[in-house]
Tab-separated table of C-alpha atoms in Angstrom:
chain	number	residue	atom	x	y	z
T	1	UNK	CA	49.137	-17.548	-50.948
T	2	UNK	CA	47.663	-18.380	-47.240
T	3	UNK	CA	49.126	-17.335	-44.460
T	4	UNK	CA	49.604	-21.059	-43.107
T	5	UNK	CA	51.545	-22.326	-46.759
T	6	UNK	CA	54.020	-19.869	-45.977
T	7	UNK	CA	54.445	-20.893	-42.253
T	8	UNK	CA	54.536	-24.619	-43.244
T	9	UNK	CA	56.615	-23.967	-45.981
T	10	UNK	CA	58.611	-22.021	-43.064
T	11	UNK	CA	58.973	-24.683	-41.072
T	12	UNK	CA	59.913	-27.217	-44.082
T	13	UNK	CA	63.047	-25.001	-44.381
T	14	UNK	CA	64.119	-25.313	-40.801
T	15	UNK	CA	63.462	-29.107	-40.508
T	16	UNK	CA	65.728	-29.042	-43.575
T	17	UNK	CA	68.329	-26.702	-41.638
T	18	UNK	CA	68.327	-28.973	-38.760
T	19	UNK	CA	69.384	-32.096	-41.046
T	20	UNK	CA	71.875	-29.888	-42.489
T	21	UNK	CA	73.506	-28.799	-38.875
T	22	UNK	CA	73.676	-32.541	-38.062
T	23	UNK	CA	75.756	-33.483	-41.185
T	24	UNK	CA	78.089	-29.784	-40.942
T	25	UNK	CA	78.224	-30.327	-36.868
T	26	UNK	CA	80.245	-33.333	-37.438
T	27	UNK	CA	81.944	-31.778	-40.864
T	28	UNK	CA	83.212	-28.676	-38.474
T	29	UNK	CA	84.135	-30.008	-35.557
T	30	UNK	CA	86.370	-32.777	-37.685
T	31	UNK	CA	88.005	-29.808	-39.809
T	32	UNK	CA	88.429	-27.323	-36.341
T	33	UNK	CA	90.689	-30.190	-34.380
T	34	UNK	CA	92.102	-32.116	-37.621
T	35	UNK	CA	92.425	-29.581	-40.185
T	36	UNK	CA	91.295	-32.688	-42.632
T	37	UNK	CA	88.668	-31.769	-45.247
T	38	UNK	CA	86.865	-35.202	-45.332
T	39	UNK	CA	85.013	-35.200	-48.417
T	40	UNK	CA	83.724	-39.140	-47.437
T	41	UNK	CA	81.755	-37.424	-44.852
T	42	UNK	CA	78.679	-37.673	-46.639
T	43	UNK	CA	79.678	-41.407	-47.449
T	44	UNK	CA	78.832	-41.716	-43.777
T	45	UNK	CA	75.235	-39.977	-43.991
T	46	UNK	CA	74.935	-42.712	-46.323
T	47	UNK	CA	76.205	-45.561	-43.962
T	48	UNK	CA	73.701	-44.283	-41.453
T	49	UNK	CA	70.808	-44.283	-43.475
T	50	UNK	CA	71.644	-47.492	-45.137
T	51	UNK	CA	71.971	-49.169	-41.356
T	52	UNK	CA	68.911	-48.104	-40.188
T	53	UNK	CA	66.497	-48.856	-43.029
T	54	UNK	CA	68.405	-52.892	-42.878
T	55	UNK	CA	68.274	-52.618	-39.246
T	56	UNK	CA	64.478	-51.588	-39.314
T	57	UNK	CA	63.809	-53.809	-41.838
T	58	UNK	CA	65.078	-57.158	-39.845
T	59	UNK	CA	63.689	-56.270	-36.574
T	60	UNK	CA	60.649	-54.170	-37.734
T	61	UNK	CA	61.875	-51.287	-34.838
T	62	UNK	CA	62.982	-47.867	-36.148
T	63	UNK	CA	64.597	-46.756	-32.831
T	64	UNK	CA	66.556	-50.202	-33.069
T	65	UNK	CA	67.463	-48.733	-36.358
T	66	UNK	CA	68.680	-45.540	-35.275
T	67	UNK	CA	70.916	-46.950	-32.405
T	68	UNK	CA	72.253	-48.919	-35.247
T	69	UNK	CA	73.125	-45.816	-37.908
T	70	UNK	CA	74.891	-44.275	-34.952
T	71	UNK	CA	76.946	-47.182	-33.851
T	72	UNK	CA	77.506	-47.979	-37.588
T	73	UNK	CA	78.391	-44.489	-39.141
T	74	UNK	CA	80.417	-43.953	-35.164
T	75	UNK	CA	82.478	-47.194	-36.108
T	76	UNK	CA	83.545	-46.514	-39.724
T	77	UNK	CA	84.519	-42.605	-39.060
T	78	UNK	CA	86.986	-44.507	-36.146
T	79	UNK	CA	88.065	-47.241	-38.917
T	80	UNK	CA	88.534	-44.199	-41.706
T	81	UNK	CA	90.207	-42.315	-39.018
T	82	UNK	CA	92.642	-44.972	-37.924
T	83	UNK	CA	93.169	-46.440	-41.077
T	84	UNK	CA	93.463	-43.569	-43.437
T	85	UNK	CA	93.145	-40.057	-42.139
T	86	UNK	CA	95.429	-40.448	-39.636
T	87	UNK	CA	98.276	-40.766	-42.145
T	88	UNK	CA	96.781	-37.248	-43.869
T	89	UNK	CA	97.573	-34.781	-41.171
T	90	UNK	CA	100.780	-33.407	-42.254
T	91	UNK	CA	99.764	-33.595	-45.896
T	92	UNK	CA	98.698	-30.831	-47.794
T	93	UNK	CA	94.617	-30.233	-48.157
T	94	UNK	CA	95.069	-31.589	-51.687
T	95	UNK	CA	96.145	-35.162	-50.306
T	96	UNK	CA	93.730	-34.879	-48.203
T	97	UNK	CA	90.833	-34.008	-50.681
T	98	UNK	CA	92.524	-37.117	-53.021
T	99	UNK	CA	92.132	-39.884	-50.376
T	100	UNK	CA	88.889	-38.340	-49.082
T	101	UNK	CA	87.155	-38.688	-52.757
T	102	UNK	CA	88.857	-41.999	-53.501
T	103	UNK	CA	86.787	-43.094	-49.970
T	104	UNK	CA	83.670	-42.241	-51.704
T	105	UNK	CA	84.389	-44.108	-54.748
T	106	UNK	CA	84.894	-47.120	-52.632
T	107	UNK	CA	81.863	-46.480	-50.394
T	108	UNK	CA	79.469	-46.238	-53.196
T	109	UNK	CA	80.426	-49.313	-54.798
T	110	UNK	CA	80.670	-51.004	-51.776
T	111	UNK	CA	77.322	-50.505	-50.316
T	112	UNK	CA	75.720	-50.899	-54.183
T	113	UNK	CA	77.610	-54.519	-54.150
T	114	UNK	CA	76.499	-55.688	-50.126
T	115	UNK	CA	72.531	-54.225	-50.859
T	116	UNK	CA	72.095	-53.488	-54.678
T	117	UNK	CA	71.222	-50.805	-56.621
T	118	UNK	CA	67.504	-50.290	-55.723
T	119	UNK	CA	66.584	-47.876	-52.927
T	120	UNK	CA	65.220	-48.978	-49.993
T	121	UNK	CA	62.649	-47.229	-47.398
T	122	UNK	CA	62.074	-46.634	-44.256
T	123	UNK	CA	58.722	-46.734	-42.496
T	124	UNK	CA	58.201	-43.705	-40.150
T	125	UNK	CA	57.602	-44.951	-36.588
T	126	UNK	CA	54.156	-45.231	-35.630
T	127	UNK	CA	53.860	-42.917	-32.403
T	128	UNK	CA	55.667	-40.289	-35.265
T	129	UNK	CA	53.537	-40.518	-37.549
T	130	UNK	CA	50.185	-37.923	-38.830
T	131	UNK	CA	49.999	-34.477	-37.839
T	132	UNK	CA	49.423	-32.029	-34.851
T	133	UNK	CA	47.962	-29.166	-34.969
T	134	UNK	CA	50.191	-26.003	-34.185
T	135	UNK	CA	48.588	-22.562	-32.998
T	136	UNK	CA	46.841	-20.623	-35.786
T	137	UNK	CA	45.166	-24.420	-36.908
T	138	UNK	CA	48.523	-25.180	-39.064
T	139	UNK	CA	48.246	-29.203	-39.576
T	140	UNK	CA	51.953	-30.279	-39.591
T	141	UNK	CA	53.847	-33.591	-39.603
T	142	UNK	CA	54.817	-34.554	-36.392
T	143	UNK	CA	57.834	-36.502	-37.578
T	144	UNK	CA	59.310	-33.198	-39.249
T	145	UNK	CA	58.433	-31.861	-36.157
T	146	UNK	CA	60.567	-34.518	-34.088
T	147	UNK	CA	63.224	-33.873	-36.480
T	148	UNK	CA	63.633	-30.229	-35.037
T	149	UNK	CA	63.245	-31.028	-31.351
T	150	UNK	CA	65.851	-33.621	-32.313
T	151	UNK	CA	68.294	-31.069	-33.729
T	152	UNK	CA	67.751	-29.135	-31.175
T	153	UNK	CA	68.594	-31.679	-28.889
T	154	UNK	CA	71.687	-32.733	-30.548
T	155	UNK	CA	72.860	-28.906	-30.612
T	156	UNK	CA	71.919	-28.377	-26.849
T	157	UNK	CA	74.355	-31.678	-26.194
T	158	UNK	CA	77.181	-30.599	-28.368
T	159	UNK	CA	77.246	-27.154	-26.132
T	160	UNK	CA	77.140	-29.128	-23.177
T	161	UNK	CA	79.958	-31.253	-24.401
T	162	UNK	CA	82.107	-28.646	-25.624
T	163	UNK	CA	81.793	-26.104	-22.897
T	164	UNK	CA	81.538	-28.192	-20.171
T	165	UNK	CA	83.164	-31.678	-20.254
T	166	UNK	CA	87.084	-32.689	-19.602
T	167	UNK	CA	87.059	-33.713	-23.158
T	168	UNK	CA	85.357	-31.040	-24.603
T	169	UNK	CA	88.110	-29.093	-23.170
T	170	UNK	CA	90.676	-30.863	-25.136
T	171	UNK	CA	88.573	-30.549	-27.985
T	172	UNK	CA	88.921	-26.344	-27.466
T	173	UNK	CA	92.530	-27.083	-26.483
T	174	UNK	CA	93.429	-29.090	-29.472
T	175	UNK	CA	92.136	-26.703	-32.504
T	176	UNK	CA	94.044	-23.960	-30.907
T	177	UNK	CA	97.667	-25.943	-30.283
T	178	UNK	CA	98.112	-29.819	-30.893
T	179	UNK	CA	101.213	-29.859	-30.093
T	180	UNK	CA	100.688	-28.193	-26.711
T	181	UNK	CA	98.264	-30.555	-25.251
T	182	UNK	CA	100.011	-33.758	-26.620
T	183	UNK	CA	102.816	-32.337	-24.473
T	184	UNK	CA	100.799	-31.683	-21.501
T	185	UNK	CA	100.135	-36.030	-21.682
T	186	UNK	CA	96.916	-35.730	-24.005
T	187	UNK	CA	96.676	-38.725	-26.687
T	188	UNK	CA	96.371	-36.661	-29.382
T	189	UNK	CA	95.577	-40.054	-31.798
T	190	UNK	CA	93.011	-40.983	-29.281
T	191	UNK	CA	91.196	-37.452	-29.268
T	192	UNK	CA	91.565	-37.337	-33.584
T	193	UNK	CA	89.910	-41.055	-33.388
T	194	UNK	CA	86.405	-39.943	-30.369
T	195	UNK	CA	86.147	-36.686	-32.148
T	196	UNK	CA	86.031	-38.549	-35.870
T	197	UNK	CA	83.515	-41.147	-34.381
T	198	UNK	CA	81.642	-38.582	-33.098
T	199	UNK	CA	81.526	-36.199	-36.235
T	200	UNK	CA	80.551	-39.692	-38.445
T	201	UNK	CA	77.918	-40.089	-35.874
T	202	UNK	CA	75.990	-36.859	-36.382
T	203	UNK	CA	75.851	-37.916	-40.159
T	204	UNK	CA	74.951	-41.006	-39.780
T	205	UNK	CA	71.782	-39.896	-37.484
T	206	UNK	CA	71.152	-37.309	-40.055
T	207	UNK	CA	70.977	-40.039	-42.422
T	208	UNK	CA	68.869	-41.976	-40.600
T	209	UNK	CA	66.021	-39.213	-39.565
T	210	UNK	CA	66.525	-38.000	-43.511
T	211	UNK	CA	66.006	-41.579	-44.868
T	212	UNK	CA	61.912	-41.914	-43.540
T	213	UNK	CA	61.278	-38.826	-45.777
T	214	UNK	CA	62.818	-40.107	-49.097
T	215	UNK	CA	64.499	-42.934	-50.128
T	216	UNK	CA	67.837	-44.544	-48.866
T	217	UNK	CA	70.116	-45.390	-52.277
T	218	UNK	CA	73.324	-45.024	-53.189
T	219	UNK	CA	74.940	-41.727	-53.273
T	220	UNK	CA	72.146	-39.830	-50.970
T	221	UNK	CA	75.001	-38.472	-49.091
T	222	UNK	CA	76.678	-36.581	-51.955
T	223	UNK	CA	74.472	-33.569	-52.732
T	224	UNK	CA	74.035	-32.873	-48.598
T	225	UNK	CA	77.994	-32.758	-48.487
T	226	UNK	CA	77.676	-30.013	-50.530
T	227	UNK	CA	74.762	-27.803	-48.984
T	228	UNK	CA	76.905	-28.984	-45.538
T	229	UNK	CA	79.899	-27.536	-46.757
T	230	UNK	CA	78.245	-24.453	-47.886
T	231	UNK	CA	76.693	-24.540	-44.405
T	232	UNK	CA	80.203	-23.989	-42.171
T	233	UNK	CA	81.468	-21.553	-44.971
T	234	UNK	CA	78.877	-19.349	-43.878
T	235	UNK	CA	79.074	-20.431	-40.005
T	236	UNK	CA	82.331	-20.228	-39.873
T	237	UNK	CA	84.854	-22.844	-40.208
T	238	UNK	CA	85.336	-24.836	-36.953
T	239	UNK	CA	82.508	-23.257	-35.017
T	240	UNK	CA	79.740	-25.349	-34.068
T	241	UNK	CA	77.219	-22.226	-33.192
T	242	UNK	CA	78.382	-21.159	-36.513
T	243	UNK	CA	77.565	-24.424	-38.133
T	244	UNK	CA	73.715	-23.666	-36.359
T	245	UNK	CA	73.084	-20.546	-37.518
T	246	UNK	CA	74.411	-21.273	-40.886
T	247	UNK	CA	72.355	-24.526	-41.307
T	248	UNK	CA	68.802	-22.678	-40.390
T	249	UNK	CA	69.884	-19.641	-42.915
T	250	UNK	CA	71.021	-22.088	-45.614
T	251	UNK	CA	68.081	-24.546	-44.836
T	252	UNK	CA	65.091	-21.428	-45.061
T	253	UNK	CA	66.612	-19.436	-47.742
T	254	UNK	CA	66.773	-22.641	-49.984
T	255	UNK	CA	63.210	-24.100	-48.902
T	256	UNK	CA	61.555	-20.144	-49.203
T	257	UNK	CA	63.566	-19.313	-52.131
T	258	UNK	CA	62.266	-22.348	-54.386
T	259	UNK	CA	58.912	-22.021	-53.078
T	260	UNK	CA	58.614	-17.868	-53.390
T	261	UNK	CA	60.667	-17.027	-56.041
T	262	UNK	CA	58.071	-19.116	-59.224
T	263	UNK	CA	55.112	-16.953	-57.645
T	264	UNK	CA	57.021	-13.590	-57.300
T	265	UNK	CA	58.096	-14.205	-61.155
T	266	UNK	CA	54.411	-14.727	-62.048
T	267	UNK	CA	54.517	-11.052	-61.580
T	268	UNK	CA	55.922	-9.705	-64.835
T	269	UNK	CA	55.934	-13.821	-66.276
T	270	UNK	CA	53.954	-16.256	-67.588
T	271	UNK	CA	53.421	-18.843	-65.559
T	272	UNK	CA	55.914	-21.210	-67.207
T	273	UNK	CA	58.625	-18.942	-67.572
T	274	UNK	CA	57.885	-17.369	-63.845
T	275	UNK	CA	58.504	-21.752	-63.132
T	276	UNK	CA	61.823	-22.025	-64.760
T	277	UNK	CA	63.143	-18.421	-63.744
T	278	UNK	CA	62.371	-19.382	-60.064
T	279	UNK	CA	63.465	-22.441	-59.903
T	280	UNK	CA	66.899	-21.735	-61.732
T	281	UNK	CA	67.555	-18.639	-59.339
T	282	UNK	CA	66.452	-20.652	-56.383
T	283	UNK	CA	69.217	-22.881	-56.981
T	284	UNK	CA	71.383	-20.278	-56.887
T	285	UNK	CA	70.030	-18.517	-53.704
T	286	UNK	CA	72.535	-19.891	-51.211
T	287	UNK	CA	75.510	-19.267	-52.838
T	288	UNK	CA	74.191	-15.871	-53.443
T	289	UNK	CA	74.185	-15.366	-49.822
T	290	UNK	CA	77.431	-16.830	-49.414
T	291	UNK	CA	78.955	-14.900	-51.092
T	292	UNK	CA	77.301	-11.793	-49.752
T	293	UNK	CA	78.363	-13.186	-46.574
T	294	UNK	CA	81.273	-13.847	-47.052
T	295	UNK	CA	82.203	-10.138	-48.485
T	296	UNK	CA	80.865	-9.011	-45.163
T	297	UNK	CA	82.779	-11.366	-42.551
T	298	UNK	CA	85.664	-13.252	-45.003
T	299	UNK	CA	86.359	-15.879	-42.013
T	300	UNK	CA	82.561	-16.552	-41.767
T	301	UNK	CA	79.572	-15.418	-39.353
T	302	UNK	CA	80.970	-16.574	-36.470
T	303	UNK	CA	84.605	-17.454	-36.709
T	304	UNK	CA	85.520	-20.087	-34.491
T	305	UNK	CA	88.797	-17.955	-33.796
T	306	UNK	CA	87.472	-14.655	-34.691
């Protein structure tokens, strides 16, 4: 095994974690301010991908599509929000994981009625696309590459905003006491609805950058809700540096752990065998650590209360 497989296979995980932080960003922040656990959230990764590959398609600009997956993932998390979670906050989690899942049932079928069944593509944008070479003569994509200065980006902005705007001040303010700042003049409904939009956002740009590297279909969104939940368990529920260093861990030990574990098992296996060993126990990796993690610090790495 070279030296520069491992590094690119290195830097496949974190490209990975940075997709991840995008979709559990949005998931975190929602469940730190709401307390809703909005299992349509990766209906909305789907939403984003979906605009941006029709978007690109029609006007033959990827950027146009990517304004489009924001505005279009930003608008239905403030229609979901308005329409249906808004009536969930004084339910119990259990309502709330009900209406959530019936929202995916409708999604799916929805967007397989408006654009079929067949998965559609997206073109990576020209000035994106080939690779660069990185120090040591690694050849890497460049669009995986933009992917991580994006997330990086996007995390540097969500500090910013939470740290150091009026809003994200009743952000803070309102996952410590609601009821406080809605009697200090804040409207609450208003802040639920710009910090829903904004969570559905992050997906849908995750979606977007996601959908150039595999295919947009129905039901993409699914399996990334999962890893994205995984993702915050281990940050930290609520915290969005927690949601960071969760999604790199989760997104290397995943990537690493599929691509290490076959060739370690070649060890004391034949090659076969070593193959389906691996790959079974690389599936498992992440929960491994999860629950490792978890036995450590219970309320996560980096509680956003703790």
């Amino acid at each position: 095994m070279s030296s520069a497989l491992f590094i690119e296979q290195l830097l496949n995980g974190l490209q990975f974690g940075v997709m991840l932080f995008l979709m559990a960003a949005g998931l975190t922040l929602i469940f730190g301010v709401m307390g809703v656990i909005n299992l349509a959230h990766g209906s909305l990764f789907m939403v984003g991908a979906f605009a941006c590959a029709v978007v690109a398609a029609a006007t033959g600009s990827f950027w146009l599509g990517l304004a489009a997956s924001l505005i279009a993932a930003a608008a239905a998390g403030a229609i979901i929000e308005m329409a249906i979670i808004r009536k969930l906050y004084n339910r119990s989690h259990l309502d709330q994981v009900l209406a959530t899942f019936a929202l995916i049932l409708i999604f799916s079928d929805a967007t397989r009625w408006v654009f079929g069944s067949f998965p559609y593509y997206l073109d990576i944008p020209p000035i994106l696309q080939g690779a660069v070479t990185l120090p040591g003569g690694l050849q890497y994509q460049l669009y995986r590459l933009a992917i991580i200065g994006a997330g990086i980006l996007v995390s540097i902005g969500l500090y910013l905003l939470i740290s150091r705007t009026r809003l994200g001040m009743r952000i803070r303010a309102g996952e410590s006491d609601r009821e406080m700042i809605s009697a200090l003049g804040v409207d609450i409904a208003k802040l639920n609805t710009i910090v829903f939009a904004v969570g559905a956002a992050l997906a849908g740009l995750a979606g977007a950058l996601i959908g150039a590297l595999q295919s947009v279909q129905v039901g993409m969104g699914e399996p990334v809700l999962i890893l994205a939940f995984v993702v915050i368990v281990i940050g930290g529920i609520g915290s969005i540096k927690g949601a960071l260093a969760g999604a790199v861990l989760v997104g290397v030990v995943d990537t690493m752990g599929r691509f290490l574990l076959p060739k370690l098992f070649t060890i004391f296996m034949d090659p076969s065998q070593a193959a389906t060993a691996g790959t079974a126990l690389a599936s498992m990796l992440i929960y491994i650590v999860m629950a490792i993690i978890l036995t450590i610090r219970p309320r996560g790495l980096f509680a956003a209360n703790g």
